[in-house]
Tab-separated table of C-alpha atoms in Angstrom:
chain	number	residue	atom	x	y	z
I	1	UNK	CA	-15.902	3.349	-14.218
I	2	UNK	CA	-14.849	1.826	-10.877
I	3	UNK	CA	-14.394	4.188	-7.961
I	4	UNK	CA	-12.406	1.788	-5.748
I	5	UNK	CA	-8.897	0.554	-6.441
I	6	UNK	CA	-6.873	-1.968	-4.459
I	7	UNK	CA	-3.095	-2.184	-4.790
I	8	UNK	CA	-1.858	-5.598	-3.734
I	9	UNK	CA	1.679	-6.232	-2.562
I	10	UNK	CA	3.613	-9.142	-1.098
I	11	UNK	CA	1.124	-11.837	-0.147
I	12	UNK	CA	-1.626	-10.405	-2.332
I	13	UNK	CA	-0.255	-10.435	-5.839
I	14	UNK	CA	-3.623	-11.837	-6.884
I	15	UNK	CA	-7.053	-11.171	-5.432
I	16	UNK	CA	-8.910	-14.406	-4.686
I	17	UNK	CA	-12.604	-13.994	-5.408
I	18	UNK	CA	-12.226	-11.162	-7.905
I	19	UNK	CA	-14.330	-12.042	-10.950
I	20	UNK	CA	-12.229	-10.408	-13.648
I	21	UNK	CA	-14.283	-8.854	-16.421
I	22	UNK	CA	-11.632	-6.754	-18.093
I	23	UNK	CA	-7.854	-6.405	-18.208
I	24	UNK	CA	-6.913	-2.775	-18.822
I	25	UNK	CA	-3.491	-1.854	-20.187
I	26	UNK	CA	-3.073	1.898	-19.725
I	27	UNK	CA	-0.588	3.868	-21.796
I	28	UNK	CA	0.669	6.402	-19.251
I	29	UNK	CA	2.959	9.409	-19.786
I	30	UNK	CA	5.322	7.797	-17.274
I	31	UNK	CA	5.742	4.397	-18.883
I	32	UNK	CA	4.144	1.077	-18.109
I	33	UNK	CA	2.345	0.269	-14.883
I	34	UNK	CA	3.468	-2.771	-12.914
I	35	UNK	CA	0.709	-4.901	-14.432
I	36	UNK	CA	-2.591	-4.575	-16.289
I	37	UNK	CA	-5.444	-3.248	-14.189
I	38	UNK	CA	-7.901	-6.029	-13.399
I	39	UNK	CA	-11.465	-4.712	-13.333
I	40	UNK	CA	-14.253	-6.875	-12.044
I	41	UNK	CA	-16.608	-7.662	-9.220
I	42	UNK	CA	-15.808	-8.945	-5.750
I	43	UNK	CA	-18.037	-9.149	-2.682
I	44	UNK	CA	-20.808	-7.860	-4.949
I	45	UNK	CA	-18.906	-4.630	-5.616
I	46	UNK	CA	-17.050	-3.383	-8.668
I	47	UNK	CA	-13.369	-2.704	-8.109
I	48	UNK	CA	-10.003	-2.480	-9.853
I	49	UNK	CA	-6.966	-4.436	-8.710
I	50	UNK	CA	-3.311	-3.674	-9.456
I	51	UNK	CA	-0.427	-6.003	-8.570
I	52	UNK	CA	2.208	-3.579	-7.277
I	53	UNK	CA	5.120	-5.938	-7.896
I	54	UNK	CA	3.846	-7.067	-11.292
I	55	UNK	CA	2.438	-10.364	-12.465
I	56	UNK	CA	4.589	-13.057	-10.920
I	57	UNK	CA	5.798	-10.733	-8.165
I	58	UNK	CA	9.005	-9.791	-9.998
I	59	UNK	CA	9.498	-6.038	-9.503
I	60	UNK	CA	11.517	-5.015	-6.396
I	61	UNK	CA	10.284	-2.062	-4.316
I	62	UNK	CA	12.850	0.451	-5.584
I	63	UNK	CA	12.105	-0.400	-9.247
I	64	UNK	CA	8.317	-0.064	-9.123
I	65	UNK	CA	6.956	2.606	-11.471
I	66	UNK	CA	4.826	4.284	-8.824
I	67	UNK	CA	3.975	7.246	-11.038
I	68	UNK	CA	2.603	5.003	-13.782
I	69	UNK	CA	0.668	2.873	-11.290
I	70	UNK	CA	-1.170	5.755	-9.655
I	71	UNK	CA	-1.715	7.585	-12.944
I	72	UNK	CA	-3.222	4.425	-14.490
I	73	UNK	CA	-5.648	3.969	-11.589
I	74	UNK	CA	-6.669	7.624	-11.742
I	75	UNK	CA	-7.129	7.440	-15.518
I	76	UNK	CA	-9.349	4.356	-15.092
I	77	UNK	CA	-11.724	6.283	-12.832
I	78	UNK	CA	-10.490	5.187	-9.420
I	79	UNK	CA	-11.097	7.740	-6.685
I	80	UNK	CA	-10.288	5.737	-3.523
I	81	UNK	CA	-7.171	3.585	-3.230
I	82	UNK	CA	-6.630	0.916	-0.580
I	83	UNK	CA	-2.990	-0.145	-0.483
I	84	UNK	CA	-2.115	-3.534	1.003
I	85	UNK	CA	1.371	-3.656	2.548
I	86	UNK	CA	3.329	-6.467	4.188
I	87	UNK	CA	5.429	-4.932	6.955
I	88	UNK	CA	7.840	-5.790	9.713
I	89	UNK	CA	6.652	-4.964	13.221
I	90	UNK	CA	8.519	-2.956	15.825
I	91	UNK	CA	5.661	-2.044	18.159
I	92	UNK	CA	4.930	-4.789	20.718
I	93	UNK	CA	1.211	-4.554	19.972
I	94	UNK	CA	1.637	-5.549	16.321
I	95	UNK	CA	2.364	-9.286	16.367
I	96	UNK	CA	2.944	-11.183	13.100
I	97	UNK	CA	-0.333	-12.156	11.474
I	98	UNK	CA	-2.139	-9.058	12.769
I	99	UNK	CA	-3.302	-6.075	10.679
I	100	UNK	CA	-3.304	-2.329	11.273
I	101	UNK	CA	-4.369	0.898	9.562
I	102	UNK	CA	-1.373	3.288	9.754
I	103	UNK	CA	-2.109	6.909	10.588
I	104	UNK	CA	1.224	8.444	9.544
I	105	UNK	CA	4.535	7.651	7.865
I	106	UNK	CA	8.196	8.602	7.617
I	107	UNK	CA	9.912	8.245	4.243
I	108	UNK	CA	13.460	6.838	4.272
I	109	UNK	CA	13.483	5.797	0.602
I	110	UNK	CA	15.652	7.519	-1.988
I	111	UNK	CA	16.260	7.724	-5.719
I	112	UNK	CA	12.635	7.045	-6.660
I	113	UNK	CA	10.570	9.138	-9.072
I	114	UNK	CA	8.460	10.602	-6.293
I	115	UNK	CA	6.409	13.429	-7.846
I	116	UNK	CA	4.566	14.483	-10.975
I	117	UNK	CA	6.076	17.955	-10.527
I	118	UNK	CA	9.289	16.898	-12.233
I	119	UNK	CA	10.291	20.179	-13.896
I	120	UNK	CA	9.388	19.075	-17.412
I	121	UNK	CA	7.572	21.566	-19.676
I	122	UNK	CA	4.328	19.606	-19.405
I	123	UNK	CA	4.331	19.485	-15.601
I	124	UNK	CA	3.063	21.992	-13.057
I	125	UNK	CA	4.565	22.708	-9.651
I	126	UNK	CA	2.275	21.586	-6.841
I	127	UNK	CA	3.117	21.800	-3.144
I	128	UNK	CA	0.522	19.306	-1.926
I	129	UNK	CA	-0.635	19.371	1.679
I	130	UNK	CA	0.594	16.179	3.367
I	131	UNK	CA	-0.058	16.695	7.076
I	132	UNK	CA	-2.120	13.506	7.069
I	133	UNK	CA	-0.656	11.152	4.444
I	134	UNK	CA	-3.632	8.817	4.709
I	135	UNK	CA	-7.146	10.082	3.990
I	136	UNK	CA	-8.962	10.190	7.363
I	137	UNK	CA	-12.375	9.347	5.902
I	138	UNK	CA	-11.033	6.315	4.047
I	139	UNK	CA	-9.162	5.140	7.133
I	140	UNK	CA	-12.395	5.409	9.078
I	141	UNK	CA	-14.176	3.238	6.490
I	142	UNK	CA	-11.543	0.529	6.956
I	143	UNK	CA	-11.634	0.718	10.748
I	144	UNK	CA	-15.440	0.592	10.822
I	145	UNK	CA	-15.449	-2.270	8.306
I	146	UNK	CA	-13.148	-4.301	10.537
I	147	UNK	CA	-15.503	-3.732	13.453
I	148	UNK	CA	-18.580	-4.760	11.470
I	149	UNK	CA	-16.880	-7.882	10.182
I	150	UNK	CA	-15.513	-8.932	13.550
I	151	UNK	CA	-11.910	-8.608	12.383
I	152	UNK	CA	-9.536	-7.308	15.019
I	153	UNK	CA	-7.206	-4.426	14.195
I	154	UNK	CA	-4.069	-4.212	16.280
I	155	UNK	CA	-3.970	-0.420	16.059
I	156	UNK	CA	-2.819	2.452	13.903
I	157	UNK	CA	0.761	3.674	14.200
I	158	UNK	CA	3.535	5.147	12.067
I	159	UNK	CA	4.920	3.346	9.026
I	160	UNK	CA	8.598	3.677	8.137
I	161	UNK	CA	9.279	3.326	4.405
I	162	UNK	CA	12.749	1.971	3.641
I	163	UNK	CA	14.469	1.372	0.316
I	164	UNK	CA	14.680	-2.406	0.176
I	165	UNK	CA	14.782	-4.970	-1.167
I	166	UNK	CA	16.986	-6.129	1.706
I	167	UNK	CA	15.622	-6.181	5.227
I	168	UNK	CA	16.983	-3.809	7.853
I	169	UNK	CA	19.821	-4.230	10.341
I	170	UNK	CA	19.270	-4.225	14.099
I	171	UNK	CA	20.819	-0.753	14.384
I	172	UNK	CA	18.562	0.577	11.631
I	173	UNK	CA	15.481	-0.750	13.395
I	174	UNK	CA	16.618	0.861	16.645
I	175	UNK	CA	16.871	4.181	14.800
I	176	UNK	CA	13.376	3.785	13.369
I	177	UNK	CA	12.008	3.071	16.845
I	178	UNK	CA	13.747	6.183	18.192
I	179	UNK	CA	12.143	8.139	15.343
I	180	UNK	CA	8.709	7.004	16.523
I	181	UNK	CA	7.946	4.303	13.954
I	182	UNK	CA	5.850	1.250	14.749
I	183	UNK	CA	6.231	-0.787	11.558
I	184	UNK	CA	8.490	-0.870	8.505
I	185	UNK	CA	7.743	-1.517	4.835
I	186	UNK	CA	9.272	-0.720	1.456
I	187	UNK	CA	6.459	0.506	-0.810
I	188	UNK	CA	4.404	3.124	1.050
I	189	UNK	CA	6.254	5.993	-0.581
I	190	UNK	CA	6.097	7.643	-3.009
I	191	UNK	CA	2.772	5.848	-3.469
I	192	UNK	CA	0.922	7.893	-0.837
I	193	UNK	CA	2.315	11.240	-2.018
I	194	UNK	CA	1.542	10.551	-5.679
I	195	UNK	CA	-2.022	9.651	-4.750
I	196	UNK	CA	-2.309	12.977	-2.954
I	197	UNK	CA	-0.986	14.864	-6.002
I	198	UNK	CA	-3.693	13.223	-8.120
I	199	UNK	CA	-6.427	14.006	-5.599
I	200	UNK	CA	-7.033	10.350	-4.731
I	201	UNK	CA	-8.150	9.200	-1.296
I	202	UNK	CA	-5.477	6.771	-0.123
I	203	UNK	CA	-5.180	4.528	2.910
I	204	UNK	CA	-3.117	1.510	3.869
I	205	UNK	CA	-3.982	-1.880	5.320
I	206	UNK	CA	-0.722	-3.114	6.829
I	207	UNK	CA	-0.101	-6.783	7.558
I	208	UNK	CA	2.557	-7.635	10.128
I	209	UNK	CA	4.500	-10.523	8.599
I	210	UNK	CA	7.505	-10.668	10.939
I	211	UNK	CA	9.174	-9.009	13.900
I	212	UNK	CA	11.747	-6.524	12.660
I	213	UNK	CA	15.441	-7.205	13.225
I	214	UNK	CA	16.353	-7.394	16.922
I	215	UNK	CA	12.787	-7.036	18.180
I	216	UNK	CA	12.103	-10.715	18.823
I	217	UNK	CA	14.603	-13.548	18.561
I	218	UNK	CA	16.279	-14.852	15.428
I	219	UNK	CA	14.093	-17.678	14.161
I	220	UNK	CA	13.497	-18.707	10.562
I	221	UNK	CA	12.318	-15.336	9.261
I	222	UNK	CA	11.153	-16.688	5.897
I	223	UNK	CA	9.010	-19.350	7.548
I	224	UNK	CA	7.611	-16.701	9.881
I	225	UNK	CA	6.763	-14.444	6.953
I	226	UNK	CA	5.033	-17.220	5.002
I	227	UNK	CA	2.912	-18.228	7.991
I	228	UNK	CA	2.013	-14.645	8.907
I	229	UNK	CA	1.075	-13.690	5.348
I	230	UNK	CA	-1.416	-16.543	5.175
I	231	UNK	CA	-3.216	-15.534	8.391
I	232	UNK	CA	-2.892	-11.775	7.859
I	233	UNK	CA	-4.176	-11.730	4.303
I	234	UNK	CA	-7.322	-13.617	5.315
I	235	UNK	CA	-8.042	-10.719	7.684
I	236	UNK	CA	-7.322	-8.215	4.909
I	237	UNK	CA	-9.838	-9.929	2.637
I	238	UNK	CA	-12.434	-9.841	5.406
I	239	UNK	CA	-11.948	-6.097	5.922
I	240	UNK	CA	-12.127	-5.455	2.193
I	241	UNK	CA	-15.322	-7.481	2.002
I	242	UNK	CA	-16.964	-5.157	4.518
I	243	UNK	CA	-15.370	-1.935	3.247
I	244	UNK	CA	-15.946	-2.111	-0.505
I	245	UNK	CA	-19.761	-1.981	-0.408
I	246	UNK	CA	-19.515	1.109	1.801
I	247	UNK	CA	-17.117	2.722	-0.665
I	248	UNK	CA	-18.976	1.860	-3.830
I	249	UNK	CA	-21.599	4.528	-3.172
I	250	UNK	CA	-19.118	7.308	-2.414
């Protein structure tokens, strides 16, 4: 069994350096996961990787089977989940290409299967405690790992989770800023809540890939995203390289 799972998103649909030993196709009660679980060894540590958007990056955020994904990881023995998320930045301290470890979130998504307590005869009603959406101990591992590896973290902050797959309007970003958000992504929920329902430690490594609408200029956003993903994901891999050995003994 592997205790550590990594969910890769935009910019990390594959995990360079992961020596794959086994592809696991899990038959879940909620349908198929986005992709087979890839179990192997990386940085000398055993881990499981799941491509959130599927092999070939084909599944849009609102169509991801989040329940199947988290259930499959749990069933495979994962106990700690590190979610990689490409986000747009609203806070001035979070320039494209930088990474952060969010401390809180606000969910603006809708119409997604967001709980295992779905009212079916086989389900149970659970009111999970969600004061801190991200596991503090796991966040601390990531923050400490960045320090040990010499990788700078821009900060922490609040993640807004929007529906996607389109990007947001200027007025929408202004609303998110008024609500206290620092960054915006499309996949953080219901992923974090489902992990909590399953008793999994869950934390996010967020990569700033562009300035959100109206925050900075109107350049070629797709070129900005491509450039920022390349630099940001190298920092993500460095943090993971320092964090996974610390997690493997937990």
